[in-house]
Every structure is written in structure tokens, then in C-alpha cells.
Amino acid sequence: MRAEALTLGFAAVGVARADAAPLAGERLRQWLGEGAHGEMIWMEERAGERATPAGLWPDVRSVIALGMSYAPGRDPLAPAGDGDRGRISVYAQGGDYHDVVKRTLKALARWIVAEAPGSDLKVFVDTAPVMEKPLAEAAGLGWQGKHTNLVSRDHGSWLFLGAIYTTLDLAPSVAGSDACGSCDACQRACPTDAFPEPYRLDARRCISYLTIEHKGPVPEEFRAALGNRIYGCDDCLAVCPWNKFAEAAAANRAFLPRAELTAPRLADLLALDDAAFRQVFAGSPIKRIGRDRMVRNAAYAAGNSGDEGLAPLLDALRNDPSQVVRDAAGWALARLFPATAPR
């Protein structure tokens, strides 16, 4: 199976028993109880299914954890151009990983069924109530680092995770072991102090959450810290020393960055209407946040840019149908021209 998975395009594969991560559900319940998930109500609603594989599918016996590399060929924290440009997280600069990973999971699933007739299985990537990271750790793909994401000795922090639940009793892999040591680079790198302690994330302070999942106005205390990040944030991942072992050549070519998404002009983003948004971000995971959230994020970035030339576009957005866009545009103008801001 490993050879077939690698042939199909996965970079890492391992197997865990369905009950191999018993503490994951307990940590999830504690995290939800603290409200650290913010507005991600869907995590609450299906917490019981998410807590254990059997909670989602009682017949599951083994979990095949898989990782697909999207290692960038450049420094993800390198300047994204001048102040008139936005920064998009590496994972979202290419093709939509949901489509690519799921398609490859299904191909591997067909191979497994052909090899083991009568077996049953289900494939998952990101959108289902599955604890991919602790299961990947149990299957030996790596370990959950202090930034709570999976870290691989071979692929660093740059893996998209998928899982296949199966009724087969498969020999489990050796589980991953923590190798963060005394390093706290990811904790120190976070612009909004989203880690109350190592191995714990408060999503309500996380730039990825704020620019993608959070629907309303971003709390003012975080707006300056957003900088020019308009979709996601790579800071805690990019500084991980284990990334020096990740090879960009191992990355799936479907995730090669699209030129228009590596450093988009803020002026172009501020001018987007719904139709233009759908056209620009077709085939990208960015399409899920919709036009209003993207323009909101671009407005915050414009306010942080120091580029007064963006003022006419921001002024026009003060009459936008979306209240969240109007609010962001007003804030951005006040930041660019503090002397004229209402007091």
C-alpha cells in the first residue's frame, strides 16, 4: 500500500489503530469548553463524531493517514513586494487541496478495495469531523508541534493531511514522537500571541482564523498585526527548523503557486465585485470565504500599507453594501490619515 500511495502522489503514509489517539477527544472537549474555537460552531456541533474515529463510523478498525507535500520553493516569509501587495498563505496559492487530495485518496481507496475485496472504507480530507493531526501522529507521519500543527522530520510543516477509515485490521506503524525540544520559534513568531502556552492555540487570536473563518469585523486590537496578510498566515510554520529538510521537489505540482496569487495588488482586490472575485479565485481554496471577507481583509492591509494612493478605492468602499467592508474601509482611511480621523 505504501508504494502505491507514493506512486499516486502522497509523500507520507502510515497506519494507526482506530483507537490509537485516546487523548485527542479529551483535548478537543477542553478546547471547545474554553471557547478557543471562536465562531467555528461546526466543531461543537459534531464534537462527538470528531472525538474518535468510531464516533463517526463505528465499524472502523484502522486509519490510514496520508500526507501530500506542498513545500514551497522559496522563503514563505520573504517580502511579498511593496506595500501595495497582499500576502496569501502558501497553501492557498495553488490548486484547491481539497479537490487534489480527495481525488488521490479515492484512487488509493479503489486500489485497496481491489486488493482486499469485501473491505469497506471511507475517505476524508479536512471538511469531515476527523482529527487528522493526532491520527497522523499516531500513524507515524510526525508529531503535533508547539504550534499544534503536524511536523514531519522529512517534510517539515508543509503537509496536507488526508485519512482513510477502513474495516481492515492493518498492522499499525510506529507512532511519531515529539522532537520540538526546547525550541519555541513558532511561539515567538506569532504576531498576535495566539499561543497561550506551547501545544495550545487560541483560534480567536490566530490570523488564519481571523482572515478566513471570522465573518464579522476583525477586533481592532488585531488589525495592525494583520499587516498585509489577506488570507491565512505562515509565520509559525515557516520558522520551524524542521523545514530545512523539506524538499520543494517533493511537492505535488498541483500546488505550484499561481502568479496572480503570490502577491496580488491590493488595488485590484479592493475593486472586486462578486463576479470578479469568483473569476479570480476559481479553483482556489480562497473562494470559500466570499468576496466581502476578501475585500475586508484587503482593506485592513491597505490601512497598514501606508499607501495613500489607495484612498480613493477605500473611500468608495465606505458605501459598500457590506457593513463589514464599510467598517474596514473606514478604519483603513483613519489609519492612513490619522490627522483627519474623527475623534
Coordinates of C-alpha atoms in Angstrom, one line a residue:
M1 CA 0.0 0.0 0.0
R2 CA 2.8 2.4 0.8
A3 CA 4.3 2.1 -2.6
E4 CA 1.0 2.7 -4.3
A5 CA 0.4 5.8 -2.1
L6 CA 3.7 7.2 -3.0
T7 CA 3.2 6.5 -6.7
L8 CA -0.1 8.3 -6.6
G9 CA 1.5 11.4 -5.2
F10 CA 1.4 11.2 -1.5
A11 CA 4.7 12.0 0.3
A12 CA 3.9 10.2 3.6
V13 CA 1.8 7.3 4.7
G14 CA 1.2 5.4 7.9
V15 CA -1.4 3.3 9.7
A16 CA -2.9 3.7 13.2
R17 CA -5.5 1.6 15.0
A18 CA -8.8 3.4 15.2
D19 CA -8.4 3.8 19.0
A20 CA -4.8 4.9 18.9
A21 CA -5.3 8.6 19.9
P22 CA -7.5 8.3 23.0
L23 CA -6.5 11.7 24.5
A24 CA -7.4 13.7 21.3
G25 CA -11.1 13.8 22.2
E26 CA -10.4 14.9 25.7
R27 CA -8.2 17.8 24.5
L28 CA -10.9 18.7 21.9
R29 CA -13.6 18.9 24.6
Q30 CA -11.3 21.1 26.8
W31 CA -10.5 23.4 23.9
L32 CA -14.2 23.8 23.0
G33 CA -15.1 24.3 26.6
E34 CA -12.7 27.3 26.7
G35 CA -14.3 28.8 23.7
A36 CA -10.9 28.8 21.9
H37 CA -12.6 27.7 18.6
G38 CA -14.3 31.1 18.2
E39 CA -17.1 31.1 15.7
M40 CA -16.3 27.7 14.3
I41 CA -19.6 26.3 15.7
W42 CA -19.4 23.3 13.4
M43 CA -16.7 22.0 15.6
E44 CA -19.1 22.0 18.6
E45 CA -22.0 20.5 16.6
R46 CA -20.1 17.4 15.6
A47 CA -17.7 17.1 18.5
G48 CA -18.8 13.6 19.4
E49 CA -18.1 12.3 15.9
R50 CA -14.8 14.2 15.8
A51 CA -13.5 12.9 19.2
T52 CA -12.8 9.4 18.0
P53 CA -12.9 7.6 14.6
A54 CA -15.6 5.2 16.0
G55 CA -17.7 8.2 16.9
L56 CA -18.0 9.0 13.2
W57 CA -18.1 5.4 11.9
P58 CA -18.5 2.5 14.4
D59 CA -17.2 -0.1 12.0
V60 CA -13.7 1.4 11.5
R61 CA -10.8 -0.7 12.7
S62 CA -7.8 1.1 11.1
V63 CA -6.9 4.6 10.0
I64 CA -4.6 5.1 7.0
A65 CA -3.1 8.6 7.4
L66 CA -1.6 10.3 4.4
G67 CA 0.3 13.5 3.7
M68 CA 0.8 15.4 0.5
S69 CA 3.6 17.9 0.4
Y70 CA 3.2 21.5 -0.6
A71 CA 6.7 22.6 0.4
P72 CA 7.4 26.0 -1.1
G73 CA 10.4 26.6 -3.3
R74 CA 11.1 29.9 -1.6
D75 CA 11.1 31.5 1.8
P76 CA 7.3 32.0 2.6
L77 CA 8.2 34.9 4.8
A78 CA 10.1 36.8 2.1
P79 CA 8.7 40.2 1.3
A80 CA 5.6 40.0 -0.9
G81 CA 6.6 43.0 -2.9
D82 CA 6.0 46.6 -1.9
G83 CA 3.3 47.9 0.5
D84 CA 0.7 47.8 -2.3
R85 CA 0.7 43.9 -2.3
G86 CA -1.2 41.4 -0.2
R87 CA 0.2 38.2 1.3
I88 CA -1.6 34.8 0.8
S89 CA -0.7 31.7 2.8
V90 CA 1.5 29.3 0.8
Y91 CA -1.1 26.5 0.9
A92 CA -3.7 28.7 -0.9
Q93 CA -1.5 30.0 -3.7
G94 CA -2.1 26.9 -6.0
G95 CA -4.9 24.5 -6.7
D96 CA -7.5 23.7 -4.1
Y97 CA -6.0 20.9 -1.9
H98 CA -9.5 19.6 -1.1
D99 CA -10.0 18.5 -4.7
V100 CA -6.5 17.3 -5.3
V101 CA -6.1 15.3 -2.1
K102 CA -9.6 13.8 -2.2
R103 CA -9.2 12.7 -5.8
T104 CA -5.9 10.9 -4.9
L105 CA -7.5 9.4 -1.8
K106 CA -10.2 7.9 -3.9
A107 CA -7.7 6.5 -6.3
L108 CA -5.9 4.8 -3.4
A109 CA -9.2 3.6 -2.0
R110 CA -10.0 1.9 -5.3
W111 CA -6.7 0.1 -5.2
I112 CA -7.2 -1.1 -1.6
V113 CA -10.7 -2.5 -2.4
A114 CA -9.3 -4.3 -5.4
E115 CA -6.5 -5.8 -3.2
A116 CA -8.9 -6.6 -0.4
P117 CA -12.4 -7.4 -1.8
G118 CA -15.1 -7.2 0.7
S119 CA -13.4 -4.5 2.8
D120 CA -15.2 -1.2 3.4
L121 CA -13.7 2.3 3.7
K122 CA -14.3 6.0 3.8
V123 CA -12.0 8.8 2.7
F124 CA -11.7 12.2 4.4
V125 CA -9.9 15.5 3.8
D126 CA -10.3 18.4 6.1
T127 CA -14.1 19.0 5.7
A128 CA -15.3 16.0 7.8
P129 CA -15.2 15.7 11.6
V130 CA -11.9 13.9 11.7
M131 CA -8.9 14.6 13.9
E132 CA -6.3 14.4 11.2
K133 CA -3.3 15.7 13.2
P134 CA -3.4 13.4 16.2
L135 CA -4.3 10.4 13.9
A136 CA -1.3 11.3 11.6
E137 CA 0.9 11.4 14.7
A138 CA -0.4 8.0 15.8
A139 CA 0.3 6.7 12.3
G140 CA 3.9 7.9 12.5
L141 CA 3.8 10.8 10.0
G142 CA 5.2 13.2 12.5
W143 CA 4.1 14.9 15.7
Q144 CA 1.9 17.8 16.7
G145 CA 4.3 20.6 17.4
K146 CA 4.1 23.5 19.8
H147 CA 2.1 25.4 17.1
T148 CA -0.4 22.5 17.2
N149 CA 0.2 21.6 13.5
L150 CA 1.9 18.4 12.4
V151 CA 5.6 18.4 11.9
S152 CA 7.4 15.8 9.9
R153 CA 11.1 15.0 10.1
D154 CA 11.2 14.7 6.3
H155 CA 8.6 17.3 5.1
G156 CA 8.6 19.9 7.9
S157 CA 5.3 21.7 8.3
W158 CA 4.3 21.5 4.7
L159 CA 1.8 18.6 4.5
F160 CA -1.8 18.4 3.6
L161 CA -3.4 15.6 5.6
G162 CA -6.0 13.1 4.5
A163 CA -7.3 9.9 6.1
I164 CA -8.9 6.6 5.0
Y165 CA -11.0 4.8 7.6
T166 CA -11.3 1.1 6.9
T167 CA -12.8 -2.0 8.3
L168 CA -9.5 -3.8 7.6
D169 CA -7.2 -4.8 10.5
L170 CA -3.9 -3.3 9.3
A171 CA -0.5 -3.5 11.1
P172 CA 0.0 -0.2 12.8
S173 CA 3.0 2.0 12.2
V174 CA 5.3 3.2 14.9
A175 CA 3.8 6.4 16.3
G176 CA 5.5 9.7 15.9
S177 CA 7.4 11.2 18.9
D178 CA 7.8 14.9 19.8
A179 CA 11.0 16.4 18.6
C180 CA 10.4 20.1 19.3
G181 CA 12.8 20.0 22.3
S182 CA 13.4 23.5 23.8
C183 CA 12.7 25.3 20.5
D184 CA 10.0 28.0 20.8
A185 CA 10.5 29.7 17.5
C186 CA 6.8 29.2 16.4
Q187 CA 5.6 30.7 19.7
R188 CA 7.8 33.8 19.4
A189 CA 6.9 34.3 15.7
C190 CA 3.1 34.7 16.2
P191 CA 2.2 38.3 15.5
T192 CA -1.0 38.1 17.7
D193 CA 0.2 35.9 20.6
A194 CA -2.3 33.2 19.7
F195 CA -0.5 30.5 21.8
P196 CA -1.4 30.8 25.5
E197 CA 1.2 28.1 26.0
P198 CA 3.1 25.5 23.9
Y199 CA 0.8 23.0 22.2
R200 CA -2.3 25.2 22.7
L201 CA -3.8 27.6 20.2
D202 CA -6.5 30.2 20.8
A203 CA -8.1 30.5 17.4
R204 CA -9.7 33.7 18.3
R205 CA -6.3 35.4 18.2
C206 CA -4.9 33.5 15.1
I207 CA -4.5 35.4 11.9
S208 CA -5.5 32.4 9.8
Y209 CA -8.8 32.2 11.8
L210 CA -9.4 35.9 11.7
T211 CA -8.9 36.3 7.9
I212 CA -10.7 33.0 6.9
E213 CA -13.2 31.8 9.5
H214 CA -14.2 35.0 11.3
K215 CA -17.1 36.6 9.5
G216 CA -17.5 40.0 11.2
P217 CA -15.2 42.9 11.7
V218 CA -11.8 41.7 13.0
P219 CA -11.3 43.0 16.5
E220 CA -9.4 46.3 16.4
E221 CA -6.6 45.0 18.7
F222 CA -5.5 42.7 15.9
R223 CA -5.9 44.8 12.8
A224 CA -2.5 46.4 12.8
A225 CA -0.9 43.0 13.4
L226 CA -2.5 41.6 10.3
G227 CA 0.0 43.6 8.3
N228 CA -0.6 42.7 4.6
R229 CA -1.9 39.2 5.3
I230 CA -5.1 38.8 3.4
Y231 CA -5.7 35.1 3.6
G232 CA -4.1 32.9 6.3
C233 CA -0.7 33.2 7.9
D234 CA 2.5 31.1 7.6
D235 CA 4.6 32.7 10.4
C236 CA 4.5 29.9 13.0
L237 CA 5.0 27.2 10.3
A238 CA 7.7 28.9 8.3
V239 CA 10.1 29.4 11.2
C240 CA 10.1 25.8 12.2
P241 CA 13.7 24.4 12.0
W242 CA 12.5 21.1 10.7
N243 CA 11.5 22.8 7.4
K244 CA 15.2 22.7 6.3
F245 CA 14.6 19.0 5.5
A246 CA 11.6 19.7 3.3
E247 CA 12.3 19.4 -0.4
A248 CA 10.2 21.6 -2.7
A249 CA 10.8 19.0 -5.4
A250 CA 8.6 16.6 -3.4
A251 CA 5.6 18.9 -3.6
N252 CA 2.6 18.0 -5.7
R253 CA 2.7 20.1 -8.9
A254 CA -0.9 20.9 -8.5
F255 CA 0.1 23.2 -5.6
L256 CA 2.6 25.3 -7.6
P257 CA 1.7 28.9 -7.0
R258 CA -0.4 30.8 -9.5
A259 CA 1.3 34.1 -10.4
E260 CA -1.8 36.2 -9.6
L261 CA -2.0 34.7 -6.1
T262 CA 1.7 35.1 -5.0
A263 CA 1.5 38.8 -4.3
P264 CA -1.8 40.3 -5.5
R265 CA -2.2 44.1 -5.8
L266 CA -4.3 45.5 -3.0
A267 CA -5.9 47.9 -5.5
D268 CA -7.1 45.0 -7.6
L269 CA -8.6 43.3 -4.6
L270 CA -10.3 46.4 -3.3
A271 CA -12.1 46.8 -6.6
L272 CA -13.5 43.2 -6.7
D273 CA -17.2 42.6 -7.1
D274 CA -18.8 39.2 -6.6
A275 CA -18.4 38.1 -10.2
A276 CA -14.7 39.2 -10.4
F277 CA -14.0 37.5 -7.1
R278 CA -15.3 34.2 -8.4
Q279 CA -13.3 34.5 -11.6
V280 CA -10.0 35.4 -9.9
F281 CA -10.3 32.7 -7.2
A282 CA -11.9 29.9 -9.2
G283 CA -10.1 26.6 -8.4
S284 CA -8.6 28.0 -5.2
P285 CA -9.5 27.3 -1.6
I286 CA -9.8 31.1 -1.2
K287 CA -13.2 31.0 -3.0
R288 CA -14.8 29.7 0.2
I289 CA -14.6 33.0 2.1
G290 CA -16.5 35.0 -0.5
R291 CA -16.0 38.5 -1.8
D292 CA -16.9 40.5 1.3
R293 CA -14.3 38.9 3.6
M294 CA -11.6 39.2 1.0
V295 CA -12.3 42.9 0.4
R296 CA -12.5 43.4 4.2
N297 CA -9.0 41.8 4.6
A298 CA -7.6 43.8 1.7
A299 CA -8.9 47.0 3.3
Y300 CA -7.1 46.2 6.6
A301 CA -3.9 45.5 4.6
A302 CA -4.4 48.8 2.7
G303 CA -4.7 50.7 6.0
N304 CA -1.4 49.0 7.2
S305 CA 0.3 49.7 3.8
G306 CA 1.0 53.4 4.3
D307 CA 0.0 53.8 0.6
E308 CA -2.2 56.9 0.4
G309 CA -2.8 56.2 -3.3
L310 CA -5.3 53.5 -2.2
A311 CA -7.5 56.1 -0.5
P312 CA -10.0 56.6 -3.5
L313 CA -10.7 52.9 -3.6
L314 CA -11.2 52.8 0.2
D315 CA -13.4 55.9 0.1
A316 CA -15.6 54.2 -2.5
L317 CA -16.0 51.2 -0.2
R318 CA -17.4 53.3 2.5
N319 CA -20.7 53.0 0.6
D320 CA -20.3 49.2 0.0
P321 CA -23.5 47.1 0.6
S322 CA -21.5 45.0 3.2
Q323 CA -21.3 46.5 6.6
V324 CA -18.1 44.6 7.4
V325 CA -16.5 46.1 4.3
R326 CA -17.6 49.6 5.1
D327 CA -16.2 49.3 8.6
A328 CA -12.8 48.0 7.3
A329 CA -12.6 50.8 4.8
G330 CA -13.3 53.5 7.4
W331 CA -10.7 52.0 9.7
A332 CA -8.1 51.9 6.9
L333 CA -8.7 55.5 5.9
A334 CA -8.3 56.6 9.5
R335 CA -5.1 54.7 9.8
L336 CA -3.7 56.2 6.5
F337 CA -4.8 59.7 7.5
P338 CA -4.9 59.9 11.3
A339 CA -4.9 63.6 11.5
T340 CA -8.3 63.7 9.8
A341 CA -9.9 60.8 11.6
P342 CA -13.0 61.6 13.7
R343 CA -12.2 61.9 17.4

